[in-house]
Amino acid sequence: MGEPKVTQVADGVHFAESGSVNWVLLTDGAAVTLVDCGYPADFPAVRHSVEATGHRLGDIAAVLLTHAHVDHIGGLPALLDEVDVPVHATAPEAAHARREFLEQATPLDVVRNLWRPGVLPWAVHIVQSGALKPVKVPTATPFPVEGRLDLPGAPVPVATPGHTTGHAVYHLPEAGVVITGDTLVSGHPTSIKRGPQLLHPFFSTDQEQVVIALDTLAALDADVVLPGHGGVHRGPISEAAAQAKRGR
Ligand SMILES: [Zn+2]
């Protein structure tokens, strides 16, 4: 909510932070790839972030999803009301975005964890952000090709199941960047840790798989991490993954 902070971290790579969640814009000339879309209440901030890069919503060529939790797809229904753009994710995550099933911490899971430091104010904030709004994206489809996508930024999806079954990160080999979604974050309102870390297990479908996915991340060639939560992390992703593993 409010104006997002938009930072250009590499040529054509823009990191948008709304305060509670992040998304990324990849620009190439007049066209934009949007990766994730914030909470429902973040839609004005998504629009603002596109404009901050000198573009308009109509310049968006496609939206890519790391995963289909409400804090990453919430702004999409409003965006799709304005522009008709394809939405892609891995096959299982596209089905998740269509809400053929739901893998998300329930309000009861959150209530059970309210005693944890930071969870109560975070829960109040996310409810204000529209976290309880049922959101789905009926038009979400799997990637049209394997490997590198023919979209601005030429992102390469890499499956990292665990946080959700179909979670993916996006590797930008030329920029040395990985958009890590919620597989690897650098902070969260419910965490007292700083720097590369895992989200608390109650947020994830299968935390053991998330830990395994860290090895997948560590094998990528990158020294900038753009997480779903927390700030930009600079440094070899292999070290960031190792730090997250140690901090468990
Ligand atoms: Zn998230």
Coordinates of C-alpha atoms in Angstrom, one line a residue, residues 9-225:
V9 CA 19.4 -3.2 -9.7
A10 CA 20.8 -4.0 -13.1
D11 CA 20.2 -2.9 -16.7
G12 CA 16.5 -3.3 -17.3
V13 CA 15.9 -5.0 -13.9
H14 CA 13.7 -3.0 -11.4
F15 CA 12.9 -4.2 -7.9
A16 CA 9.7 -2.9 -6.4
E17 CA 9.1 -3.1 -2.6
S18 CA 5.7 -2.2 -1.2
G19 CA 6.7 -2.7 2.4
S20 CA 5.3 -6.2 3.0
V21 CA 6.0 -7.9 -0.4
N22 CA 8.1 -7.3 -3.5
W23 CA 7.7 -7.7 -7.2
V24 CA 10.0 -7.2 -10.2
L25 CA 9.8 -5.4 -13.5
L26 CA 12.1 -6.4 -16.4
T27 CA 12.2 -3.8 -19.2
D28 CA 13.4 -4.1 -22.7
G29 CA 12.7 -1.0 -24.9
A30 CA 9.0 -0.4 -24.7
A31 CA 8.0 -3.7 -23.3
V32 CA 7.8 -5.0 -19.7
T33 CA 7.7 -8.4 -18.0
L34 CA 6.1 -8.2 -14.5
V35 CA 7.1 -10.9 -12.0
D36 CA 4.5 -11.2 -9.3
C37 CA 1.9 -8.6 -8.4
G38 CA 1.6 -7.9 -4.7
Y39 CA -1.5 -8.1 -2.4
P40 CA -4.9 -7.0 -3.7
A41 CA -4.4 -3.5 -2.1
D42 CA -1.0 -3.2 -3.9
F43 CA -2.5 -2.8 -7.4
P44 CA -2.1 1.0 -7.4
A45 CA 1.5 0.5 -6.2
V46 CA 2.0 -2.0 -9.1
R47 CA 0.8 0.6 -11.5
H48 CA 3.0 3.2 -9.9
S49 CA 6.0 0.9 -10.2
V50 CA 5.4 0.4 -13.9
E51 CA 5.2 4.1 -14.4
A52 CA 8.3 4.6 -12.4
T53 CA 10.2 2.7 -15.1
G54 CA 8.8 5.0 -17.8
H55 CA 6.1 2.5 -19.0
R56 CA 2.4 2.0 -18.8
L57 CA 0.3 -1.0 -17.9
G58 CA -0.3 -1.5 -21.6
D59 CA 3.4 -2.1 -22.1
I60 CA 3.3 -5.3 -20.0
A61 CA 4.0 -8.3 -22.4
A62 CA 3.4 -10.9 -19.7
V63 CA 3.1 -11.6 -16.0
L64 CA 5.2 -14.4 -14.5
L65 CA 4.4 -15.9 -11.1
T66 CA 6.9 -17.3 -8.6
H67 CA 3.9 -18.7 -6.9
A68 CA 0.2 -18.1 -6.4
H69 CA -0.1 -17.0 -2.8
V70 CA -2.4 -14.0 -2.3
D71 CA 0.6 -11.7 -1.6
H72 CA 2.0 -12.4 -5.0
I73 CA -1.1 -12.6 -7.2
G74 CA -3.4 -10.2 -5.3
G75 CA -3.0 -7.3 -7.7
L76 CA -3.6 -9.4 -10.8
P77 CA -7.4 -9.4 -11.1
A78 CA -7.4 -5.5 -11.1
L79 CA -4.5 -5.5 -13.6
L80 CA -6.2 -8.0 -15.9
D81 CA -9.4 -5.8 -15.8
E82 CA -7.3 -3.1 -17.5
V83 CA -5.0 -5.0 -19.8
D84 CA -5.3 -8.3 -21.4
V85 CA -1.9 -10.0 -20.9
P86 CA -0.8 -13.6 -20.5
V87 CA 0.0 -15.0 -17.0
H88 CA 2.5 -17.8 -16.8
A89 CA 3.8 -20.1 -14.1
T90 CA 4.9 -23.7 -13.9
A91 CA 2.1 -26.1 -14.7
P92 CA 1.3 -26.9 -11.1
E93 CA 1.5 -23.3 -10.1
A94 CA -0.7 -22.2 -13.0
A95 CA -3.4 -24.7 -11.6
H96 CA -2.8 -23.2 -8.2
A97 CA -3.3 -19.7 -9.5
R98 CA -6.6 -20.9 -11.2
R99 CA -7.4 -22.1 -7.6
E100 CA -8.0 -25.7 -8.7
F101 CA -6.5 -26.3 -5.2
L102 CA -5.1 -24.0 -2.5
E103 CA -1.8 -24.4 -0.7
Q104 CA -1.7 -21.4 1.6
A105 CA -1.5 -20.9 5.4
T106 CA -5.1 -20.6 6.6
P107 CA -6.4 -17.9 8.9
L108 CA -6.3 -20.7 11.6
D109 CA -2.6 -21.3 10.9
V110 CA -2.0 -17.6 11.4
V111 CA -4.1 -17.5 14.7
R112 CA -2.1 -20.5 16.0
N113 CA 1.1 -18.5 15.4
L114 CA 0.0 -15.2 16.8
W115 CA 2.2 -15.6 19.8
R116 CA 5.3 -15.4 17.7
P117 CA 7.1 -12.1 17.6
G118 CA 5.8 -9.8 14.9
V119 CA 3.0 -12.1 13.8
L120 CA 0.1 -10.0 15.3
P121 CA 1.0 -6.7 13.7
W122 CA 1.9 -8.4 10.4
A123 CA -1.5 -10.2 10.5
V124 CA -3.4 -6.9 11.0
H125 CA -1.4 -5.4 8.2
I126 CA -2.0 -8.2 5.7
V127 CA -5.7 -8.2 6.4
Q128 CA -5.7 -4.5 5.6
S129 CA -3.8 -5.4 2.4
G130 CA -6.6 -7.8 1.3
A131 CA -5.1 -11.1 2.5
L132 CA -8.5 -12.6 3.2
K133 CA -9.9 -11.7 -0.2
P134 CA -10.3 -14.9 -2.3
V135 CA -8.1 -14.2 -5.4
K136 CA -7.8 -16.4 -8.4
V137 CA -6.4 -16.0 -11.9
P138 CA -8.5 -18.2 -14.3
T139 CA -6.3 -17.3 -17.3
A140 CA -3.0 -18.6 -15.7
T141 CA -1.2 -21.0 -18.0
P142 CA 2.1 -22.9 -18.0
F143 CA 5.2 -21.4 -19.7
P144 CA 4.9 -21.7 -23.5
V145 CA 8.4 -23.1 -23.8
E146 CA 11.0 -24.8 -21.7
G147 CA 14.0 -22.8 -20.5
R148 CA 14.6 -19.2 -21.5
L149 CA 11.4 -17.2 -22.2
D150 CA 11.1 -14.9 -25.2
L151 CA 10.0 -12.0 -23.0
P152 CA 11.7 -8.7 -21.8
G153 CA 14.6 -9.7 -19.6
A154 CA 14.8 -13.2 -21.1
P155 CA 14.1 -14.8 -17.7
V156 CA 14.8 -18.5 -17.2
P157 CA 12.3 -20.2 -14.9
V158 CA 13.8 -22.7 -12.5
A159 CA 11.5 -24.9 -10.5
T160 CA 12.0 -24.8 -6.8
P161 CA 9.1 -26.8 -5.3
G162 CA 8.6 -26.5 -1.5
H163 CA 7.1 -23.2 -0.5
T164 CA 4.3 -24.3 -2.9
T165 CA 4.4 -27.4 -5.1
G166 CA 4.8 -25.3 -8.3
H167 CA 7.1 -22.5 -7.0
A168 CA 9.7 -21.2 -9.5
V169 CA 12.5 -18.7 -9.3
Y170 CA 13.6 -16.7 -12.4
H171 CA 17.2 -16.6 -13.3
L172 CA 18.5 -13.6 -15.4
P173 CA 21.9 -15.1 -16.5
E174 CA 23.2 -12.0 -18.2
A175 CA 22.4 -9.7 -15.3
G176 CA 23.5 -12.2 -12.7
V177 CA 20.2 -11.9 -10.9
V178 CA 17.8 -14.4 -9.4
I179 CA 14.2 -13.5 -8.5
T180 CA 13.8 -15.9 -5.6
G181 CA 10.2 -15.4 -4.6
D182 CA 9.6 -17.1 -1.3
T183 CA 12.2 -19.9 -1.7
L184 CA 14.8 -17.6 -0.3
V185 CA 14.0 -14.3 1.4
S186 CA 16.1 -11.6 3.1
G187 CA 13.7 -10.6 5.8
H188 CA 10.1 -10.8 6.9
P189 CA 7.9 -8.8 9.4
T190 CA 7.6 -12.1 11.4
S191 CA 11.3 -12.7 11.5
I192 CA 13.9 -11.2 13.8
K193 CA 16.7 -12.4 11.5
R194 CA 18.3 -10.2 8.8
G195 CA 19.8 -11.4 5.6
P196 CA 19.2 -14.5 3.5
Q197 CA 16.8 -16.9 5.3
L198 CA 13.9 -19.2 4.9
L199 CA 10.4 -18.2 5.8
H200 CA 8.9 -19.8 8.8
P201 CA 7.7 -23.4 8.0
F202 CA 4.1 -22.5 8.7
F203 CA 4.1 -20.5 5.5
S204 CA 5.3 -23.4 3.3
T205 CA 3.7 -26.5 1.9
D206 CA 6.9 -28.6 2.4
Q207 CA 9.8 -27.0 4.2
E208 CA 12.1 -30.0 3.6
Q209 CA 11.7 -29.4 -0.2
V210 CA 12.5 -25.7 0.3
V211 CA 15.8 -26.7 1.9
I212 CA 16.5 -29.0 -1.0
A213 CA 15.6 -26.1 -3.4
L214 CA 18.4 -24.0 -1.8
D215 CA 20.9 -26.4 -3.5
T216 CA 19.2 -25.6 -6.8
L217 CA 19.6 -21.9 -6.1
A218 CA 23.2 -22.3 -5.1
A219 CA 24.0 -23.9 -8.5
L220 CA 22.9 -20.7 -10.4
D221 CA 25.4 -18.1 -11.4
A222 CA 24.2 -14.9 -9.8
D223 CA 25.3 -12.3 -7.3
V224 CA 22.1 -10.4 -6.8
V225 CA 19.1 -11.9 -5.0

